[in-house]
mmCIF file of C-alpha atoms and ligand atoms in Angstrom:
data_model
loop_
_atom_site.group_PDB
_atom_site.id
_atom_site.type_symbol
_atom_site.label_atom_id
_atom_site.label_comp_id
_atom_site.label_asym_id
_atom_site.label_seq_id
_atom_site.Cartn_x
_atom_site.Cartn_y
_atom_site.Cartn_z
ATOM 1 C CA MET A 1029 97.185 55.255 64.268
ATOM 2 C CA LEU A 1030 99.213 53.825 67.156
ATOM 3 C CA GLU A 1031 97.089 53.186 70.193
ATOM 4 C CA SER A 1032 99.873 54.554 72.208
ATOM 5 C CA ASN A 1033 99.020 57.953 70.453
ATOM 6 C CA ASN A 1034 95.086 57.768 71.353
ATOM 7 C CA PRO A 1035 94.409 61.272 72.695
ATOM 8 C CA GLU A 1036 91.958 59.700 75.121
ATOM 9 C CA LEU A 1037 94.561 57.731 77.034
ATOM 10 C CA THR A 1038 95.285 58.780 80.446
ATOM 11 C CA SER A 1039 97.714 57.286 83.021
ATOM 12 C CA TRP A 1040 97.598 56.077 86.829
ATOM 13 C CA ILE A 1041 100.633 58.274 87.127
ATOM 14 C CA LYS A 1042 99.506 61.988 87.692
ATOM 15 C CA VAL A 1043 100.224 64.314 84.747
ATOM 16 C CA PRO A 1044 100.133 67.949 85.749
ATOM 17 C CA GLU A 1045 98.366 70.427 83.369
ATOM 18 C CA ASN A 1046 100.550 71.579 80.548
ATOM 19 C CA SER A 1047 103.080 69.078 81.301
ATOM 20 C CA ASP A 1048 105.557 68.067 78.358
ATOM 21 C CA PHE A 1049 105.076 64.294 79.195
ATOM 22 C CA PRO A 1050 101.607 62.936 79.005
ATOM 23 C CA ILE A 1051 101.433 59.259 78.664
ATOM 24 C CA GLN A 1052 101.417 59.861 74.598
ATOM 25 C CA ASN A 1053 104.864 60.960 74.776
ATOM 26 C CA LEU A 1054 106.987 58.361 76.498
ATOM 27 C CA PRO A 1055 110.249 59.799 75.730
ATOM 28 C CA TYR A 1056 113.650 57.921 76.475
ATOM 29 C CA GLY A 1057 116.773 59.359 78.281
ATOM 30 C CA ILE A 1058 119.514 58.362 80.722
ATOM 31 C CA ALA A 1059 118.887 59.409 84.298
ATOM 32 C CA THR A 1060 121.081 59.046 87.381
ATOM 33 C CA SER A 1061 120.212 58.894 91.050
ATOM 34 C CA GLY A 1062 123.088 58.264 93.515
ATOM 35 C CA ASP A 1063 125.289 55.619 91.888
ATOM 36 C CA LEU A 1064 122.720 54.524 89.658
ATOM 37 C CA ILE A 1065 122.560 55.286 85.960
ATOM 38 C CA PHE A 1066 119.609 54.022 84.117
ATOM 39 C CA ILE A 1067 117.593 54.103 80.764
ATOM 40 C CA ALA A 1068 114.456 55.971 81.496
ATOM 41 C CA THR A 1069 111.062 57.172 80.367
ATOM 42 C CA ARG A 1070 108.923 59.801 81.797
ATOM 43 C CA ILE A 1071 105.309 60.433 82.447
ATOM 44 C CA GLY A 1072 104.337 63.862 84.251
ATOM 45 C CA ASN A 1073 107.052 64.410 86.852
ATOM 46 C CA THR A 1074 107.852 60.833 87.392
ATOM 47 C CA VAL A 1075 110.937 59.166 85.801
ATOM 48 C CA ILE A 1076 110.748 55.464 85.234
ATOM 49 C CA ASP A 1077 113.724 53.015 85.462
ATOM 50 C CA LEU A 1078 113.253 50.614 82.378
ATOM 51 C CA SER A 1079 115.750 48.283 83.608
ATOM 52 C CA VAL A 1080 113.590 47.586 86.704
ATOM 53 C CA LEU A 1081 110.663 46.861 84.555
ATOM 54 C CA ALA A 1082 112.933 44.447 82.426
ATOM 55 C CA ASP A 1083 113.823 42.676 85.677
ATOM 56 C CA PHE A 1084 110.371 42.087 86.696
ATOM 57 C CA GLY A 1085 109.639 40.723 83.269
ATOM 58 C CA TYR A 1086 107.284 43.494 82.066
ATOM 59 C CA PHE A 1087 108.863 43.341 78.600
ATOM 60 C CA ASP A 1088 108.748 39.597 78.124
ATOM 61 C CA GLY A 1089 106.324 39.515 75.484
ATOM 62 C CA ILE A 1090 108.422 41.717 73.206
ATOM 63 C CA ASP A 1091 110.879 40.139 70.707
ATOM 64 C CA ILE A 1092 114.142 41.803 72.181
ATOM 65 C CA PRO A 1093 116.811 39.067 71.638
ATOM 66 C CA ASP A 1094 119.082 40.693 74.115
ATOM 67 C CA LEU A 1095 117.592 42.469 77.357
ATOM 68 C CA SER A 1096 120.955 43.998 77.821
ATOM 69 C CA VAL A 1097 119.685 47.184 75.928
ATOM 70 C CA PHE A 1098 117.870 47.927 79.201
ATOM 71 C CA TYR A 1099 121.069 47.932 81.235
ATOM 72 C CA GLU A 1100 123.113 50.247 79.147
ATOM 73 C CA LYS A 1101 124.342 53.689 80.194
ATOM 74 C CA SER A 1102 123.313 55.278 76.679
ATOM 75 C CA LEU A 1103 120.520 54.732 74.264
ATOM 76 C CA ASN A 1104 122.621 53.809 71.464
ATOM 77 C CA GLN A 1105 121.514 50.075 71.597
ATOM 78 C CA LEU A 1106 118.027 50.752 72.314
ATOM 79 C CA ALA A 1107 117.854 53.120 69.395
ATOM 80 C CA ALA A 1108 119.592 50.209 67.181
ATOM 81 C CA LEU A 1109 116.500 48.005 67.737
ATOM 82 C CA PRO A 1110 114.462 47.430 64.616
ATOM 83 C CA LYS A 1111 111.676 49.935 64.107
ATOM 84 C CA GLU A 1112 108.688 47.245 64.777
ATOM 85 C CA THR A 1113 110.599 46.264 68.090
ATOM 86 C CA ARG A 1114 110.834 49.897 69.270
ATOM 87 C CA ILE A 1115 107.215 50.320 68.286
ATOM 88 C CA ALA A 1116 106.175 47.291 70.306
ATOM 89 C CA LEU A 1117 108.166 48.527 73.357
ATOM 90 C CA ARG A 1118 106.570 51.922 73.271
ATOM 91 C CA GLU A 1119 103.031 50.230 72.990
ATOM 92 C CA ARG A 1120 104.028 47.865 75.702
ATOM 93 C CA LEU A 1121 104.800 51.135 78.095
ATOM 94 C CA SER A 1122 101.571 52.682 76.930
ATOM 95 C CA GLU A 1123 99.710 49.747 78.164
ATOM 96 C CA ILE A 1124 101.517 49.284 81.561
ATOM 97 C CA PHE A 1125 100.863 53.084 82.558
ATOM 98 C CA SER A 1126 97.507 53.214 81.223
ATOM 99 C CA VAL A 1127 94.745 53.986 83.934
ATOM 100 C CA SER A 1128 93.135 50.807 83.975
ATOM 101 C CA ASN A 1129 96.035 48.595 83.887
ATOM 102 C CA THR A 1130 97.003 46.989 87.192
ATOM 103 C CA GLU A 1131 100.119 45.039 86.423
ATOM 104 C CA LEU A 1132 102.514 47.408 87.762
ATOM 105 C CA GLN A 1133 100.026 49.744 89.524
ATOM 106 C CA SER A 1134 99.376 46.750 92.014
ATOM 107 C CA ASN A 1135 102.901 45.701 92.160
ATOM 108 C CA GLU A 1136 104.349 47.909 94.984
ATOM 109 C CA GLU A 1137 107.753 46.294 95.055
ATOM 110 C CA ALA A 1138 108.448 47.105 91.468
ATOM 111 C CA ARG A 1139 106.897 50.568 91.694
ATOM 112 C CA GLN A 1140 109.168 51.409 94.564
ATOM 113 C CA LEU A 1141 112.068 50.472 92.557
ATOM 114 C CA ALA A 1142 111.124 51.836 89.169
ATOM 115 C CA LEU A 1143 109.624 55.130 90.073
ATOM 116 C CA TYR A 1144 111.549 58.364 90.748
ATOM 117 C CA GLN A 1145 110.144 62.159 91.179
ATOM 118 C CA SER A 1146 111.892 63.999 88.373
ATOM 119 C CA ASP A 1147 113.304 66.482 91.047
ATOM 120 C CA LYS A 1148 115.243 63.754 92.568
ATOM 121 C CA ILE A 1149 117.178 62.563 89.636
ATOM 122 C CA GLU A 1150 119.597 64.181 87.130
ATOM 123 C CA MET A 1151 119.619 63.660 83.446
ATOM 124 C CA LEU A 1152 122.735 62.506 81.487
ATOM 125 C CA MET A 1153 123.684 62.496 77.749
ATOM 126 C CA PRO A 1154 121.062 60.168 76.178
ATOM 127 C CA VAL A 1155 123.447 59.022 73.441
ATOM 128 C CA GLN A 1156 126.912 58.504 72.667
ATOM 129 C CA VAL A 1157 127.393 60.617 69.765
ATOM 130 C CA GLY A 1158 129.819 59.176 67.363
ATOM 131 C CA ASP A 1159 129.244 61.530 64.445
ATOM 132 C CA TYR A 1160 127.485 64.822 64.148
ATOM 133 C CA THR A 1161 126.364 66.708 61.181
ATOM 134 C CA ASP A 1162 125.173 70.479 61.166
ATOM 135 C CA PHE A 1163 122.591 71.164 58.182
ATOM 136 C CA TYR A 1164 121.525 74.727 57.229
ATOM 137 C CA SER A 1165 118.022 74.084 56.218
ATOM 138 C CA SER A 1166 115.918 77.013 57.182
ATOM 139 C CA ILE A 1167 115.587 79.181 54.078
ATOM 140 C CA GLU A 1168 114.659 82.326 56.352
ATOM 141 C CA HIS A 1169 117.959 81.743 58.365
ATOM 142 C CA ALA A 1170 120.090 81.204 55.252
ATOM 143 C CA THR A 1171 118.322 84.203 53.373
ATOM 144 C CA ASN A 1172 118.961 86.544 56.687
ATOM 145 C CA VAL A 1173 122.530 85.447 56.892
ATOM 146 C CA GLY A 1174 123.038 86.067 53.112
ATOM 147 C CA LYS A 1175 121.626 89.521 53.176
ATOM 148 C CA MET A 1176 123.774 90.603 56.082
ATOM 149 C CA PHE A 1177 126.964 89.328 54.690
ATOM 150 C CA ARG A 1178 126.646 89.237 51.191
ATOM 151 C CA ASP A 1179 124.634 90.739 48.200
ATOM 152 C CA PRO A 1180 121.166 91.142 49.529
ATOM 153 C CA SER A 1181 119.756 90.309 46.077
ATOM 154 C CA LYS A 1182 121.503 86.956 45.840
ATOM 155 C CA ALA A 1183 121.311 86.003 49.635
ATOM 156 C CA LEU A 1184 121.060 82.180 48.968
ATOM 157 C CA LEU A 1185 124.100 80.647 47.329
ATOM 158 C CA PRO A 1186 123.488 78.906 44.067
ATOM 159 C CA ASN A 1187 123.445 75.352 45.562
ATOM 160 C CA TRP A 1188 120.955 76.135 48.354
ATOM 161 C CA LYS A 1189 117.765 75.102 46.842
ATOM 162 C CA HIS A 1190 119.481 72.032 45.158
ATOM 163 C CA LEU A 1191 120.966 70.341 48.056
ATOM 164 C CA PRO A 1192 120.681 70.284 51.947
ATOM 165 C CA VAL A 1193 123.881 72.230 52.838
ATOM 166 C CA GLY A 1194 125.731 70.928 55.841
ATOM 167 C CA TYR A 1195 129.098 70.345 57.321
ATOM 168 C CA HIS A 1196 130.475 67.649 59.773
ATOM 169 C CA GLY A 1197 130.883 69.085 63.073
ATOM 170 C CA ARG A 1198 132.458 68.180 66.563
ATOM 171 C CA ALA A 1199 130.718 65.445 68.276
ATOM 172 C CA SER A 1200 132.751 65.566 71.776
ATOM 173 C CA SER A 1201 131.375 69.020 72.623
ATOM 174 C CA ILE A 1202 127.710 68.133 72.598
ATOM 175 C CA VAL A 1203 126.546 68.148 76.047
ATOM 176 C CA VAL A 1204 123.272 67.785 77.784
ATOM 177 C CA SER A 1205 121.054 70.485 79.130
ATOM 178 C CA GLY A 1206 122.446 71.934 82.464
ATOM 179 C CA THR A 1207 125.862 72.045 81.466
ATOM 180 C CA ALA A 1208 127.405 75.691 81.563
ATOM 181 C CA ILE A 1209 129.708 76.695 78.686
ATOM 182 C CA HIS A 1210 132.752 78.925 78.955
ATOM 183 C CA ARG A 1211 132.837 81.944 76.444
ATOM 184 C CA PRO A 1212 135.373 80.728 73.678
ATOM 185 C CA LYS A 1213 138.573 82.380 72.898
ATOM 186 C CA GLY A 1214 139.899 82.585 69.372
ATOM 187 C CA GLN A 1215 140.991 84.733 66.545
ATOM 188 C CA THR A 1216 139.002 87.402 65.264
ATOM 189 C CA LYS A 1217 139.489 90.263 62.682
ATOM 190 C CA PRO A 1218 137.294 93.038 63.711
ATOM 191 C CA LYS A 1219 138.641 95.620 61.215
ATOM 192 C CA ASP A 1220 139.451 94.666 57.401
ATOM 193 C CA ASP A 1221 142.496 96.890 57.040
ATOM 194 C CA GLU A 1222 144.053 95.652 60.571
ATOM 195 C CA PRO A 1223 145.744 92.387 61.503
ATOM 196 C CA PRO A 1224 143.713 89.512 63.590
ATOM 197 C CA GLN A 1225 143.406 89.673 67.248
ATOM 198 C CA PHE A 1226 143.167 86.995 69.913
ATOM 199 C CA GLY A 1227 140.897 86.964 72.849
ATOM 200 C CA PRO A 1228 137.394 86.013 74.202
ATOM 201 C CA SER A 1229 134.631 86.182 71.539
ATOM 202 C CA LYS A 1230 132.671 89.416 71.673
ATOM 203 C CA GLN A 1231 129.804 87.925 69.584
ATOM 204 C CA LEU A 1232 128.758 84.839 71.444
ATOM 205 C CA ASP A 1233 125.224 83.687 70.093
ATOM 206 C CA PHE A 1234 122.686 80.681 70.396
ATOM 207 C CA GLU A 1235 121.435 78.801 67.377
ATOM 208 C CA LEU A 1236 117.740 77.422 67.939
ATOM 209 C CA GLU A 1237 117.871 74.038 66.082
ATOM 210 C CA MET A 1238 116.256 70.477 66.295
ATOM 211 C CA ALA A 1239 118.399 67.484 66.073
ATOM 212 C CA PHE A 1240 117.420 64.033 64.883
ATOM 213 C CA ILE A 1241 119.248 60.700 66.210
ATOM 214 C CA THR A 1242 119.797 57.771 63.796
ATOM 215 C CA SER A 1243 118.816 54.173 64.573
ATOM 216 C CA ALA A 1244 120.209 52.584 61.605
ATOM 217 C CA ARG A 1245 123.642 51.184 61.038
ATOM 218 C CA THR A 1246 124.739 51.003 57.693
ATOM 219 C CA THR A 1247 127.879 49.838 55.719
ATOM 220 C CA LEU A 1248 130.287 52.021 53.747
ATOM 221 C CA GLY A 1249 129.009 52.469 50.009
ATOM 222 C CA GLU A 1250 125.192 52.147 51.182
ATOM 223 C CA SER A 1251 122.737 54.843 50.884
ATOM 224 C CA ILE A 1252 119.353 55.160 52.407
ATOM 225 C CA ALA A 1253 116.639 56.027 49.801
ATOM 226 C CA VAL A 1254 114.789 59.220 50.690
ATOM 227 C CA ASP A 1255 111.424 57.327 51.289
ATOM 228 C CA ARG A 1256 112.864 55.033 53.622
ATOM 229 C CA ALA A 1257 115.162 57.611 55.651
ATOM 230 C CA GLU A 1258 112.580 58.150 58.479
ATOM 231 C CA GLU A 1259 112.696 54.563 59.285
ATOM 232 C CA ALA A 1260 116.324 55.187 60.128
ATOM 233 C CA ILE A 1261 115.541 57.749 62.631
ATOM 234 C CA PHE A 1262 115.022 57.130 66.491
ATOM 235 C CA GLY A 1263 113.798 60.483 67.641
ATOM 236 C CA LEU A 1264 114.606 64.224 67.979
ATOM 237 C CA VAL A 1265 116.004 66.547 70.589
ATOM 238 C CA ILE A 1266 116.397 70.422 70.821
ATOM 239 C CA PHE A 1267 119.959 71.573 69.908
ATOM 240 C CA ASN A 1268 121.396 74.656 70.950
ATOM 241 C CA ASP A 1269 124.487 75.212 68.631
ATOM 242 C CA LEU A 1270 126.252 77.917 70.406
ATOM 243 C CA SER A 1271 128.208 80.052 67.877
ATOM 244 C CA ALA A 1272 131.089 82.744 68.058
ATOM 245 C CA ARG A 1273 130.203 85.170 65.262
ATOM 246 C CA ASP A 1274 133.231 87.061 65.244
ATOM 247 C CA ILE A 1275 135.380 83.994 65.320
ATOM 248 C CA GLN A 1276 133.166 82.257 62.549
ATOM 249 C CA LYS A 1277 133.448 85.344 60.381
ATOM 250 C CA TRP A 1278 137.289 85.330 60.134
ATOM 251 C CA GLU A 1279 137.712 81.440 60.043
ATOM 252 C CA TYR A 1280 134.914 80.158 57.675
ATOM 253 C CA VAL A 1281 136.505 80.950 54.397
ATOM 254 C CA PRO A 1282 136.853 78.604 52.388
ATOM 255 C CA LEU A 1283 136.054 75.321 54.479
ATOM 256 C CA GLY A 1284 133.180 76.384 56.817
ATOM 257 C CA PRO A 1285 132.988 76.961 60.515
ATOM 258 C CA PHE A 1286 135.761 75.157 62.654
ATOM 259 C CA LEU A 1287 136.503 76.485 66.243
ATOM 260 C CA SER A 1288 133.466 79.066 66.274
ATOM 261 C CA LYS A 1289 131.085 76.114 66.642
ATOM 262 C CA SER A 1290 132.998 73.397 68.399
ATOM 263 C CA PHE A 1291 133.185 74.683 71.878
ATOM 264 C CA GLY A 1292 129.912 73.553 73.153
ATOM 265 C CA SER A 1293 126.225 72.402 71.695
ATOM 266 C CA VAL A 1294 123.598 71.799 74.250
ATOM 267 C CA ILE A 1295 120.753 69.218 73.838
ATOM 268 C CA SER A 1296 117.584 68.708 75.844
ATOM 269 C CA PRO A 1297 117.907 65.250 77.830
ATOM 270 C CA TRP A 1298 114.872 63.355 76.508
ATOM 271 C CA VAL A 1299 114.731 61.831 73.022
ATOM 272 C CA ILE A 1300 111.192 62.286 71.619
ATOM 273 C CA THR A 1301 110.521 59.403 69.338
ATOM 274 C CA MET A 1302 109.493 59.486 65.769
ATOM 275 C CA GLU A 1303 106.389 57.490 66.951
ATOM 276 C CA ALA A 1304 105.334 60.316 69.401
ATOM 277 C CA LEU A 1305 105.642 62.941 66.824
ATOM 278 C CA GLU A 1306 103.651 61.111 64.192
ATOM 279 C CA PRO A 1307 100.377 63.006 64.893
ATOM 280 C CA TYR A 1308 102.140 66.161 64.187
ATOM 281 C CA ARG A 1309 103.103 65.919 60.820
ATOM 282 C CA THR A 1310 102.695 68.770 58.317
ATOM 283 C CA LYS A 1311 103.742 69.756 54.738
ATOM 284 C CA GLY A 1312 106.841 71.703 54.410
ATOM 285 C CA PRO A 1313 107.404 74.634 52.105
ATOM 286 C CA LYS A 1314 107.024 74.171 48.321
ATOM 287 C CA GLN A 1315 110.371 73.438 46.638
ATOM 288 C CA GLU A 1316 111.198 75.303 43.849
ATOM 289 C CA PRO A 1317 112.897 74.550 41.515
ATOM 290 C CA GLU A 1318 111.962 70.803 41.704
ATOM 291 C CA VAL A 1319 114.780 68.832 43.487
ATOM 292 C CA LEU A 1320 116.673 65.871 41.925
ATOM 293 C CA PRO A 1321 114.993 62.500 42.039
ATOM 294 C CA TYR A 1322 117.054 61.221 44.994
ATOM 295 C CA LEU A 1323 115.764 64.002 47.092
ATOM 296 C CA GLN A 1324 112.158 63.766 46.035
ATOM 297 C CA ILE A 1325 109.452 62.770 48.647
ATOM 298 C CA ALA A 1326 105.648 63.130 48.605
ATOM 299 C CA GLY A 1327 103.486 63.610 51.708
ATOM 300 C CA GLU A 1328 103.894 65.176 54.990
ATOM 301 C CA HIS A 1329 107.519 65.046 56.346
ATOM 302 C CA ASN A 1330 107.715 68.218 58.354
ATOM 303 C CA PHE A 1331 106.732 68.383 61.960
ATOM 304 C CA ASP A 1332 104.612 71.215 63.653
ATOM 305 C CA ILE A 1333 106.808 71.765 66.594
ATOM 306 C CA GLN A 1334 106.597 75.157 68.442
ATOM 307 C CA LEU A 1335 109.979 76.414 69.525
ATOM 308 C CA GLU A 1336 110.735 79.176 72.097
ATOM 309 C CA VAL A 1337 113.965 80.832 73.483
ATOM 310 C CA ALA A 1338 114.282 82.881 76.397
ATOM 311 C CA ILE A 1339 117.324 84.608 77.908
ATOM 312 C CA GLN A 1340 117.765 84.959 81.734
ATOM 313 C CA PRO A 1341 120.301 87.461 82.744
ATOM 314 C CA GLN A 1342 121.983 86.747 86.124
ATOM 315 C CA ASN A 1343 119.628 87.201 89.082
ATOM 316 C CA ALA A 1344 116.639 88.441 86.868
ATOM 317 C CA GLU A 1345 113.607 86.906 85.201
ATOM 318 C CA PRO A 1346 113.884 85.340 81.733
ATOM 319 C CA THR A 1347 112.668 87.383 78.651
ATOM 320 C CA LYS A 1348 111.246 85.451 75.658
ATOM 321 C CA VAL A 1349 113.173 86.462 72.734
ATOM 322 C CA CYS A 1350 112.156 84.071 69.794
ATOM 323 C CA HIS A 1351 109.039 82.036 68.740
ATOM 324 C CA SER A 1352 109.625 79.659 65.856
ATOM 325 C CA ASN A 1353 108.356 76.347 64.486
ATOM 326 C CA SER A 1354 110.228 73.335 63.024
ATOM 327 C CA ARG A 1355 107.615 73.329 60.136
ATOM 328 C CA TYR A 1356 109.323 76.299 58.476
ATOM 329 C CA LEU A 1357 112.178 74.037 57.588
ATOM 330 C CA TYR A 1358 112.788 73.808 53.687
ATOM 331 C CA TRP A 1359 114.544 70.640 53.639
ATOM 332 C CA ASN A 1360 113.246 67.877 55.845
ATOM 333 C CA MET A 1361 114.772 65.158 57.790
ATOM 334 C CA ALA A 1362 114.310 62.360 55.051
ATOM 335 C CA GLN A 1363 116.128 64.590 52.531
ATOM 336 C CA GLN A 1364 118.772 65.468 54.900
ATOM 337 C CA LEU A 1365 119.607 61.800 55.688
ATOM 338 C CA ALA A 1366 119.180 60.599 51.842
ATOM 339 C CA HIS A 1367 121.701 63.453 51.036
ATOM 340 C CA GLN A 1368 123.893 62.524 54.033
ATOM 341 C CA THR A 1369 124.270 58.853 52.741
ATOM 342 C CA VAL A 1370 123.985 59.407 48.963
ATOM 343 C CA ALA A 1371 127.935 59.440 48.486
ATOM 344 C CA GLY A 1372 128.081 56.234 50.519
ATOM 345 C CA CYS A 1373 128.985 57.632 54.103
ATOM 346 C CA ASN A 1374 128.007 54.851 56.672
ATOM 347 C CA LEU A 1375 125.727 55.629 59.707
ATOM 348 C CA ASN A 1376 125.759 54.553 63.213
ATOM 349 C CA PRO A 1377 122.975 54.420 65.908
ATOM 350 C CA GLY A 1378 123.332 57.462 68.145
ATOM 351 C CA ASP A 1379 124.612 59.854 65.453
ATOM 352 C CA MET A 1380 123.007 63.309 65.661
ATOM 353 C CA TYR A 1381 122.011 65.472 62.767
ATOM 354 C CA ALA A 1382 121.073 69.202 63.575
ATOM 355 C CA SER A 1383 118.622 71.029 61.315
ATOM 356 C CA GLY A 1384 120.607 74.323 61.147
ATOM 357 C CA THR A 1385 119.062 77.473 62.897
ATOM 358 C CA ILE A 1386 115.350 77.463 62.582
ATOM 359 C CA SER A 1387 114.118 80.905 61.853
ATOM 360 C CA GLY A 1388 110.653 81.904 60.645
ATOM 361 C CA PRO A 1389 109.350 84.565 58.315
ATOM 362 C CA THR A 1390 108.694 87.243 61.120
ATOM 363 C CA PRO A 1391 111.512 89.167 63.099
ATOM 364 C CA ASP A 1392 110.289 87.618 66.309
ATOM 365 C CA SER A 1393 110.822 84.182 64.841
ATOM 366 C CA PHE A 1394 114.410 84.558 63.998
ATOM 367 C CA GLY A 1395 116.524 81.777 65.825
ATOM 368 C CA SER A 1396 119.864 83.589 66.539
ATOM 369 C CA MET A 1397 120.897 86.708 68.218
ATOM 370 C CA LEU A 1398 122.719 87.436 64.952
ATOM 371 C CA GLU A 1399 119.321 87.846 63.339
ATOM 372 C CA LEU A 1400 117.284 89.057 66.199
ATOM 373 C CA SER A 1401 119.670 91.939 66.664
ATOM 374 C CA TRP A 1402 120.392 92.293 63.016
ATOM 375 C CA LYS A 1403 124.293 91.808 63.328
ATOM 376 C CA GLY A 1404 124.200 93.647 66.413
ATOM 377 C CA THR A 1405 122.611 96.831 65.033
ATOM 378 C CA GLN A 1406 119.112 96.442 66.830
ATOM 379 C CA PRO A 1407 119.545 95.778 70.623
ATOM 380 C CA ILE A 1408 116.920 93.518 72.226
ATOM 381 C CA LYS A 1409 115.384 94.858 75.441
ATOM 382 C CA MET A 1410 115.439 92.475 78.349
ATOM 383 C CA LYS A 1411 112.615 92.648 81.230
ATOM 384 C CA ASP A 1412 115.188 93.900 83.702
ATOM 385 C CA GLY A 1413 115.843 96.830 81.666
ATOM 386 C CA SER A 1414 119.241 95.659 80.207
ATOM 387 C CA GLU A 1415 119.918 95.182 76.484
ATOM 388 C CA ARG A 1416 121.411 92.432 74.429
ATOM 389 C CA THR A 1417 123.036 92.324 70.951
ATOM 390 C CA PHE A 1418 124.798 89.077 71.696
ATOM 391 C CA LEU A 1419 125.005 86.764 74.909
ATOM 392 C CA LEU A 1420 126.736 88.299 77.913
ATOM 393 C CA ASP A 1421 128.620 86.119 80.754
ATOM 394 C CA HIS A 1422 126.328 84.471 83.184
ATOM 395 C CA ASP A 1423 123.327 84.859 80.695
ATOM 396 C CA THR A 1424 121.172 81.539 80.860
ATOM 397 C CA ILE A 1425 119.588 80.381 77.632
ATOM 398 C CA ILE A 1426 116.479 78.408 77.846
ATOM 399 C CA MET A 1427 114.957 76.819 74.853
ATOM 400 C CA ARG A 1428 111.780 74.941 74.692
ATOM 401 C CA ALA A 1429 109.973 72.846 72.347
ATOM 402 C CA PHE A 1430 106.425 71.105 71.856
ATOM 403 C CA ALA A 1431 104.038 69.900 69.516
ATOM 404 C CA GLU A 1432 100.319 70.433 70.474
ATOM 405 C CA ARG A 1433 97.077 69.113 68.810
ATOM 406 C CA ASN A 1434 93.743 67.693 70.086
ATOM 407 C CA GLY A 1435 94.681 68.834 73.586
ATOM 408 C CA ILE A 1436 97.721 66.681 73.731
ATOM 409 C CA ARG A 1437 101.013 68.258 74.331
ATOM 410 C CA ILE A 1438 104.284 66.260 73.358
ATOM 411 C CA GLY A 1439 107.017 68.546 74.729
ATOM 412 C CA PHE A 1440 110.873 68.051 74.756
ATOM 413 C CA GLY A 1441 111.698 69.400 78.292
ATOM 414 C CA ASP A 1442 113.952 72.296 78.732
ATOM 415 C CA CYS A 1443 117.420 72.674 77.060
ATOM 416 C CA ILE A 1444 119.399 75.027 79.431
ATOM 417 C CA THR A 1445 122.837 76.477 79.374
ATOM 418 C CA THR A 1446 124.647 79.267 81.302
ATOM 419 C CA ILE A 1447 127.363 81.155 79.621
ATOM 420 C CA LEU A 1448 130.471 81.483 82.006
ATOM 421 C CA PRO A 1449 133.364 84.139 81.451
ATOM 422 C CA ALA A 1450 136.232 82.662 79.155
ATOM 423 C CA LYS A 1451 138.740 80.477 81.054
HETATM 424 CA CA1 LIG B 1885 124.403 75.248 63.387
#
């Protein structure tokens, strides 16, 4: 076990009860205050500027050839550090902020410069996303969608249990929590025997997903073995893959989603490292039939991360509409990355790989409005008395994720977006 994951550890920085950010988390993000943009970590409600800690020599003992990684405006270079170096950095942060350590605690000048109250800063995109893939790895979600749109007795397509289905998505429209998104316009074909129409989407939806960010840089032609794939992952964020179902339904044959998923995907601002999630490993669902050798991996490669979605109508309280868990994913991240690279596609640090909508087995665990309202046939009641089948203008979608064990809660922070009317 990494010492930084020791559940007994406490920090000299105050951590409120139920905080997403105990000293065992130590996430990375990009924060801004005034004109400053800096690489940060967070403990409780305190955001810490790592460039200041680098200035004061707190990372001198770590083998980082170029300290410029701490002065970047994205985490791409930090993510690209070798795994052992990233572990050493996290262990060092854990040491500096442990309750009995006085190195920074007693250095008032450094503390004044490095520590911010979280409500005094804003979070920016943590990485520059070069490439983005959207998988389709939840068996419950794929089955639900298959039942709704195809033959219910053959809900899964023949390839689904043999490979992690995915498509290459749009990177430029991935934005950080807090960014509002305009309702998309596009072509739809509501009635089979009538011509297509153009206008604002009437079936705007969220998709509850997790995404991982790669650390590795590989060359064209190279592939990553499934049992080495997790080493190539930096960390995870919540991923709300906004989707226009009516546009999707008309455009997706035969090449898959295009404009219906390109107008905005929203991520949580803090990257939760693979190291912080290590204590929350769990077994995934049994894969039957057996997968091909390049996808076979033994051990625990799913993560027990609880997921929640709430919808907040304008000027009203939020209503929780979904509780799910990333442990339900049929295909794990190692398999997804092994599959992504098996044909020789190269990777870069900061690339993003979304899981696909994570639905569970029960109706309250479905990860999209499409499933929750069963294609719009079963409206969902909000606390303010209104009903939803799909998202309305001015609705705010709040996604949360956290892993909890031994009294330690490793949270992701909120992933929030508000739907604005079509432009
Ligand atoms: Ca998706």
